[in-house]
PDB file of C-alpha atoms in Angstrom:
ATOM      1  CA  MET A   1       0.001  -0.034  -0.044  1.00  0.00           C
ATOM      2  CA  ASN A   2       1.192   3.476  -0.862  1.00  0.00           C
ATOM      3  CA  LYS A   3       2.083   5.267   2.441  1.00  0.00           C
ATOM      4  CA  ASN A   4       1.379   8.682   0.876  1.00  0.00           C
ATOM      5  CA  ILE A   5      -2.401   7.781   0.792  1.00  0.00           C
ATOM      6  CA  LEU A   6      -2.335   7.619   4.563  1.00  0.00           C
ATOM      7  CA  MET A   7      -0.907  11.052   5.326  1.00  0.00           C
ATOM      8  CA  SER A   8       0.132  13.938   3.131  1.00  0.00           C
ATOM      9  CA  SER A   9       3.482  15.701   3.861  1.00  0.00           C
ATOM     10  CA  PHE A  10       1.551  18.645   5.168  1.00  0.00           C
ATOM     11  CA  GLU A  11      -0.320  16.507   7.700  1.00  0.00           C
ATOM     12  CA  ALA A  12       2.828  14.634   8.691  1.00  0.00           C
ATOM     13  CA  GLU A  13       4.772  17.902   9.297  1.00  0.00           C
ATOM     14  CA  MET A  14       1.996  19.491  11.292  1.00  0.00           C
ATOM     15  CA  THR A  15       1.582  16.273  13.391  1.00  0.00           C
ATOM     16  CA  MET A  16       5.294  16.335  14.114  1.00  0.00           C
ATOM     17  CA  LYS A  17       5.269  20.022  15.134  1.00  0.00           C
ATOM     18  CA  LEU A  18       2.352  19.293  17.516  1.00  0.00           C
ATOM     19  CA  LEU A  19       4.156  16.258  18.974  1.00  0.00           C
ATOM     20  CA  ASN A  20       7.114  18.505  19.670  1.00  0.00           C
ATOM     21  CA  TYR A  21       4.865  21.113  21.450  1.00  0.00           C
ATOM     22  CA  ASN A  22       6.605  24.327  22.349  1.00  0.00           C
ATOM     23  CA  ARG A  23       4.732  26.080  25.156  1.00  0.00           C
ATOM     24  CA  THR A  24       6.229  29.457  24.156  1.00  0.00           C
ATOM     25  CA  PHE A  25       4.456  29.439  20.801  1.00  0.00           C
ATOM     26  CA  ARG A  26       1.057  31.076  20.658  1.00  0.00           C
ATOM     27  CA  LYS A  27      -1.878  29.558  18.759  1.00  0.00           C
ATOM     28  CA  ALA A  28      -2.803  31.572  15.660  1.00  0.00           C
ATOM     29  CA  TYR A  29      -6.057  30.948  14.003  1.00  0.00           C
ATOM     30  CA  ILE A  30      -5.631  31.266  10.198  1.00  0.00           C
ATOM     31  CA  CYS A  31      -8.653  33.010   8.736  1.00  0.00           C
ATOM     32  CA  SER A  32      -8.733  32.721   4.931  1.00  0.00           C
ATOM     33  CA  PRO A  33     -11.264  31.914   2.225  1.00  0.00           C
ATOM     34  CA  LEU A  34     -12.341  28.312   1.454  1.00  0.00           C
ATOM     35  CA  LYS A  35     -15.578  28.584  -0.577  1.00  0.00           C
ATOM     36  CA  ALA A  36     -14.974  29.195  -4.261  1.00  0.00           C
ATOM     37  CA  PRO A  37     -16.894  29.367  -7.513  1.00  0.00           C
ATOM     38  CA  THR A  38     -14.978  26.403  -9.099  1.00  0.00           C
ATOM     39  CA  VAL A  39     -13.485  23.163  -7.793  1.00  0.00           C
ATOM     40  CA  ASN A  40     -10.006  24.178  -8.867  1.00  0.00           C
ATOM     41  CA  GLU A  41     -10.239  27.374  -6.820  1.00  0.00           C
ATOM     42  CA  PHE A  42     -11.694  25.447  -3.924  1.00  0.00           C
ATOM     43  CA  PHE A  43      -8.589  23.202  -3.869  1.00  0.00           C
ATOM     44  CA  LYS A  44      -6.376  26.209  -4.405  1.00  0.00           C
ATOM     45  CA  ASN A  45      -7.935  27.734  -1.320  1.00  0.00           C
ATOM     46  CA  ILE A  46      -7.152  24.594   0.741  1.00  0.00           C
ATOM     47  CA  GLU A  47      -3.571  24.620  -0.609  1.00  0.00           C
ATOM     48  CA  LEU A  48      -3.240  28.298   0.464  1.00  0.00           C
ATOM     49  CA  ALA A  49      -4.591  27.641   3.931  1.00  0.00           C
ATOM     50  CA  ARG A  50      -1.890  25.047   4.333  1.00  0.00           C
ATOM     51  CA  CYS A  51       0.753  27.451   3.028  1.00  0.00           C
ATOM     52  CA  TYR A  52      -0.411  30.032   5.528  1.00  0.00           C
ATOM     53  CA  VAL A  53      -0.287  27.570   8.394  1.00  0.00           C
ATOM     54  CA  ASN A  54       3.255  26.366   7.331  1.00  0.00           C
ATOM     55  CA  TYR A  55       4.554  29.982   7.011  1.00  0.00           C
ATOM     56  CA  ALA A  56       3.066  31.166  10.297  1.00  0.00           C
ATOM     57  CA  THR A  57       4.615  28.167  12.106  1.00  0.00           C
ATOM     58  CA  GLU A  58       7.974  28.454  10.454  1.00  0.00           C
ATOM     59  CA  HIS A  59       8.419  32.231  10.251  1.00  0.00           C
ATOM     60  CA  MET A  60       6.323  33.732  13.072  1.00  0.00           C
ATOM     61  CA  CYS A  61       6.853  31.132  15.961  1.00  0.00           C
ATOM     62  CA  VAL A  62       3.201  30.353  16.378  1.00  0.00           C
ATOM     63  CA  TYR A  63       1.099  27.222  15.899  1.00  0.00           C
ATOM     64  CA  GLY A  64      -1.086  28.026  12.837  1.00  0.00           C
ATOM     65  CA  LYS A  65      -4.502  26.496  13.089  1.00  0.00           C
ATOM     66  CA  ALA A  66      -6.709  26.421   9.914  1.00  0.00           C
ATOM     67  CA  PRO A  67      -9.582  23.882  10.169  1.00  0.00           C
ATOM     68  CA  HIS A  68     -10.314  24.504   6.443  1.00  0.00           C
ATOM     69  CA  ALA A  69      -6.839  23.089   5.605  1.00  0.00           C
ATOM     70  CA  VAL A  70      -7.991  19.570   6.731  1.00  0.00           C
ATOM     71  CA  LEU A  71     -11.706  19.443   7.300  1.00  0.00           C
ATOM     72  CA  PRO A  72     -12.850  19.433   3.669  1.00  0.00           C
ATOM     73  CA  THR A  73     -11.287  15.882   3.565  1.00  0.00           C
ATOM     74  CA  ILE A  74     -14.127  14.625   5.878  1.00  0.00           C
ATOM     75  CA  LEU A  75     -16.838  17.288   5.725  1.00  0.00           C
ATOM     76  CA  GLY A  76     -18.463  18.281   2.398  1.00  0.00           C
ATOM     77  CA  ASP A  77     -18.513  22.117   1.957  1.00  0.00           C
ATOM     78  CA  ASN A  78     -21.506  21.761  -0.410  1.00  0.00           C
ATOM     79  CA  SER A  79     -23.566  19.879   2.131  1.00  0.00           C
ATOM     80  CA  PRO A  80     -25.236  22.649   4.293  1.00  0.00           C
ATOM     81  CA  ALA A  81     -25.324  20.471   7.427  1.00  0.00           C
ATOM     82  CA  GLU A  82     -21.676  19.472   7.076  1.00  0.00           C
ATOM     83  CA  ARG A  83     -20.617  23.102   6.267  1.00  0.00           C
ATOM     84  CA  ALA A  84     -22.390  24.215   9.416  1.00  0.00           C
ATOM     85  CA  LEU A  85     -20.613  21.609  11.455  1.00  0.00           C
ATOM     86  CA  ALA A  86     -17.218  22.696  10.000  1.00  0.00           C
ATOM     87  CA  LEU A  87     -17.953  26.369  10.752  1.00  0.00           C
ATOM     88  CA  GLU A  88     -19.034  25.479  14.297  1.00  0.00           C
ATOM     89  CA  PHE A  89     -15.861  23.583  14.776  1.00  0.00           C
ATOM     90  CA  GLY A  90     -13.839  26.409  13.407  1.00  0.00           C
ATOM     91  CA  LEU A  91     -15.426  28.896  15.929  1.00  0.00           C
ATOM     92  CA  LYS A  92     -14.780  26.505  18.788  1.00  0.00           C
ATOM     93  CA  LEU A  93     -11.105  26.133  17.707  1.00  0.00           C
ATOM     94  CA  LEU A  94     -10.884  29.960  17.415  1.00  0.00           C
ATOM     95  CA  GLU A  95     -11.814  30.212  21.112  1.00  0.00           C
ATOM     96  CA  GLN A  96      -8.724  28.115  21.979  1.00  0.00           C
ATOM     97  CA  CYS A  97      -6.375  30.393  20.051  1.00  0.00           C
ATOM     98  CA  ASP A  98      -4.459  33.496  21.116  1.00  0.00           C
ATOM     99  CA  ILE A  99      -4.545  35.561  17.898  1.00  0.00           C
ATOM    100  CA  LEU A 100      -6.352  35.787  14.540  1.00  0.00           C
ATOM    101  CA  TYR A 101      -4.440  36.077  11.301  1.00  0.00           C
ATOM    102  CA  VAL A 102      -6.582  37.334   8.410  1.00  0.00           C
ATOM    103  CA  CYS A 103      -4.879  35.935   5.287  1.00  0.00           C
ATOM    104  CA  GLY A 104      -5.373  36.487   1.562  1.00  0.00           C
ATOM    105  CA  ASN A 105      -6.898  39.548  -0.038  1.00  0.00           C
ATOM    106  CA  ARG A 106     -10.699  39.041   0.296  1.00  0.00           C
ATOM    107  CA  ILE A 107     -13.260  38.346   3.020  1.00  0.00           C
ATOM    108  CA  SER A 108     -15.782  35.436   2.722  1.00  0.00           C
ATOM    109  CA  GLU A 109     -18.926  35.094   4.696  1.00  0.00           C
ATOM    110  CA  GLY A 110     -17.272  32.442   6.940  1.00  0.00           C
ATOM    111  CA  MET A 111     -14.385  34.799   7.613  1.00  0.00           C
ATOM    112  CA  LYS A 112     -16.700  37.595   8.621  1.00  0.00           C
ATOM    113  CA  GLY A 113     -18.038  35.283  11.350  1.00  0.00           C
ATOM    114  CA  GLU A 114     -14.578  34.393  12.472  1.00  0.00           C
ATOM    115  CA  ILE A 115     -13.466  38.030  12.656  1.00  0.00           C
ATOM    116  CA  GLY A 116     -16.601  38.935  14.543  1.00  0.00           C
ATOM    117  CA  LYS A 117     -15.929  36.100  17.017  1.00  0.00           C
ATOM    118  CA  ALA A 118     -12.289  37.144  17.537  1.00  0.00           C
ATOM    119  CA  ALA A 119     -13.421  40.724  18.038  1.00  0.00           C
ATOM    120  CA  SER A 120     -16.033  39.724  20.704  1.00  0.00           C
ATOM    121  CA  LEU A 121     -13.367  37.605  22.454  1.00  0.00           C
ATOM    122  CA  GLY A 122     -11.005  40.614  22.619  1.00  0.00           C
ATOM    123  CA  MET A 123      -8.421  38.597  20.626  1.00  0.00           C
ATOM    124  CA  PRO A 124      -5.835  40.493  18.600  1.00  0.00           C
ATOM    125  CA  ILE A 125      -6.421  40.481  14.925  1.00  0.00           C
ATOM    126  CA  VAL A 126      -3.594  40.797  12.443  1.00  0.00           C
ATOM    127  CA  VAL A 127      -4.208  41.593   8.718  1.00  0.00           C
ATOM    128  CA  PHE A 128      -1.432  41.234   6.066  1.00  0.00           C
ATOM    129  CA  ASP A 129      -3.128  42.913   3.142  1.00  0.00           C
ATOM    130  CA  GLU A 130      -3.219  46.742   3.212  1.00  0.00           C
ATOM    131  CA  GLU A 131      -6.412  47.050   1.230  1.00  0.00           C
ATOM    132  CA  LEU A 132      -8.207  44.439   3.431  1.00  0.00           C
ATOM    133  CA  PHE A 133      -7.142  46.200   6.647  1.00  0.00           C
ATOM    134  CA  VAL A 134      -9.948  48.798   6.628  1.00  0.00           C
ATOM    135  CA  THR A 135     -12.644  46.156   5.865  1.00  0.00           C
ATOM    136  CA  VAL A 136     -11.438  43.949   8.765  1.00  0.00           C
ATOM    137  CA  LYS A 137     -11.337  46.885  11.085  1.00  0.00           C
ATOM    138  CA  LYS A 138     -14.938  47.749  10.203  1.00  0.00           C
ATOM    139  CA  ILE A 139     -16.063  44.096  10.829  1.00  0.00           C
ATOM    140  CA  ALA A 140     -14.184  44.022  14.143  1.00  0.00           C
ATOM    141  CA  THR A 141     -15.525  47.329  15.429  1.00  0.00           C
ATOM    142  CA  ALA A 142     -19.008  46.423  14.361  1.00  0.00           C
ATOM    143  CA  ASN A 143     -18.576  43.475  16.756  1.00  0.00           C
ATOM    144  CA  GLY A 144     -17.495  45.607  19.681  1.00  0.00           C
ATOM    145  CA  ALA A 145     -13.685  45.701  19.230  1.00  0.00           C
ATOM    146  CA  PRO A 146     -11.717  48.812  19.685  1.00  0.00           C
ATOM    147  CA  LYS A 147      -9.828  49.917  16.551  1.00  0.00           C
ATOM    148  CA  GLN A 148      -6.408  49.156  18.048  1.00  0.00           C
ATOM    149  CA  GLN A 149      -7.454  45.428  18.319  1.00  0.00           C
ATOM    150  CA  VAL A 150      -6.776  45.183  14.618  1.00  0.00           C
ATOM    151  CA  SER A 151      -3.264  45.669  13.349  1.00  0.00           C
ATOM    152  CA  LEU A 152      -1.624  45.574   9.917  1.00  0.00           C
ATOM    153  CA  ASP A 153       1.610  43.571   9.469  1.00  0.00           C
ATOM    154  CA  LEU A 154       3.560  44.376   6.283  1.00  0.00           C
ATOM    155  CA  LYS A 155       6.587  42.375   7.311  1.00  0.00           C
ATOM    156  CA  HIS A 156       4.872  38.981   6.542  1.00  0.00           C
ATOM    157  CA  THR A 157       3.234  39.948   3.212  1.00  0.00           C
ATOM    158  CA  ALA A 158       3.436  36.243   2.096  1.00  0.00           C
ATOM    159  CA  LEU A 159       0.302  35.805   4.105  1.00  0.00           C
ATOM    160  CA  SER A 160      -1.525  38.130   1.691  1.00  0.00           C
ATOM    161  CA  SER A 161      -0.703  35.967  -1.280  1.00  0.00           C
ATOM    162  CA  VAL A 162      -3.540  34.368  -3.177  1.00  0.00           C
ATOM    163  CA  ASP A 163      -1.505  32.147  -5.482  1.00  0.00           C
ATOM    164  CA  PRO A 164       0.290  29.080  -4.128  1.00  0.00           C
ATOM    165  CA  ASP A 165       3.143  29.562  -6.617  1.00  0.00           C
ATOM    166  CA  SER A 166       3.725  33.234  -5.763  1.00  0.00           C
ATOM    167  CA  PHE A 167       3.341  32.317  -2.119  1.00  0.00           C
ATOM    168  CA  ILE A 168       6.296  29.879  -2.411  1.00  0.00           C
ATOM    169  CA  ASP A 169       8.284  32.586  -4.117  1.00  0.00           C
ATOM    170  CA  ARG A 170       7.591  35.012  -1.307  1.00  0.00           C
ATOM    171  CA  MET A 171       8.552  32.339   1.290  1.00  0.00           C
ATOM    172  CA  VAL A 172      11.860  31.771  -0.484  1.00  0.00           C
ATOM    173  CA  SER A 173      12.640  35.537  -0.449  1.00  0.00           C
ATOM    174  CA  ALA A 174      11.617  35.700   3.258  1.00  0.00           C
ATOM    175  CA  ASP A 175      14.256  33.079   3.983  1.00  0.00           C
ATOM    176  CA  ASP A 176      16.964  35.130   2.245  1.00  0.00           C
TER     177      ASP A 176
END
C-alpha cells in the first residue's frame, strides 16, 4: 500500500510539530477563504490555507490552526449540514487560540463570522493585506472591538498571497 495515501506531507509535518509542542508558541487561527466558484479554486484555497499555516509556524513562531486546511477531507462544503458543522468547529477552535491572522486579499462570509468572534473575544487580529485592513477593522468594530485590536503587518506579506506559486516565491525571499 502506498504510504502517501495515509498522510500527506503537510499533515505529517503538522503532526510532528504538535508532537514537539513548544509552550512558548502562541496559537494563531488562520482566517482565509475556502468557498470558491470552481472546484479548482476550492482546492487552491485549501492549498493556500496549508501554506499560511506552514509559513506562520515556520516564520512567526506560532502554531497555525486552519480547520479549512484539513476538514474538507471529511466534511463536504456543499452539504449545508456538514458546512455548518465545519464552521461551528472552526469557531470552537478559534476560542482556543491566542490571535487571529486574516490571510489572503478578500473576506468570505465564513471569515466575517470568524473576525466577529475574535473581536467579541478581545483577541488581537492581524491583517497582512493593506487594502483588506480597513474592511477587517470595520467588521471588528461592528462586533465591539476597539480599533487598536486590529493591526496591519507588512513584514509578513506572504500571508496576503492568493496564489500558491507566488506564495512559495515569497517564502523563499523571506528566507534570504
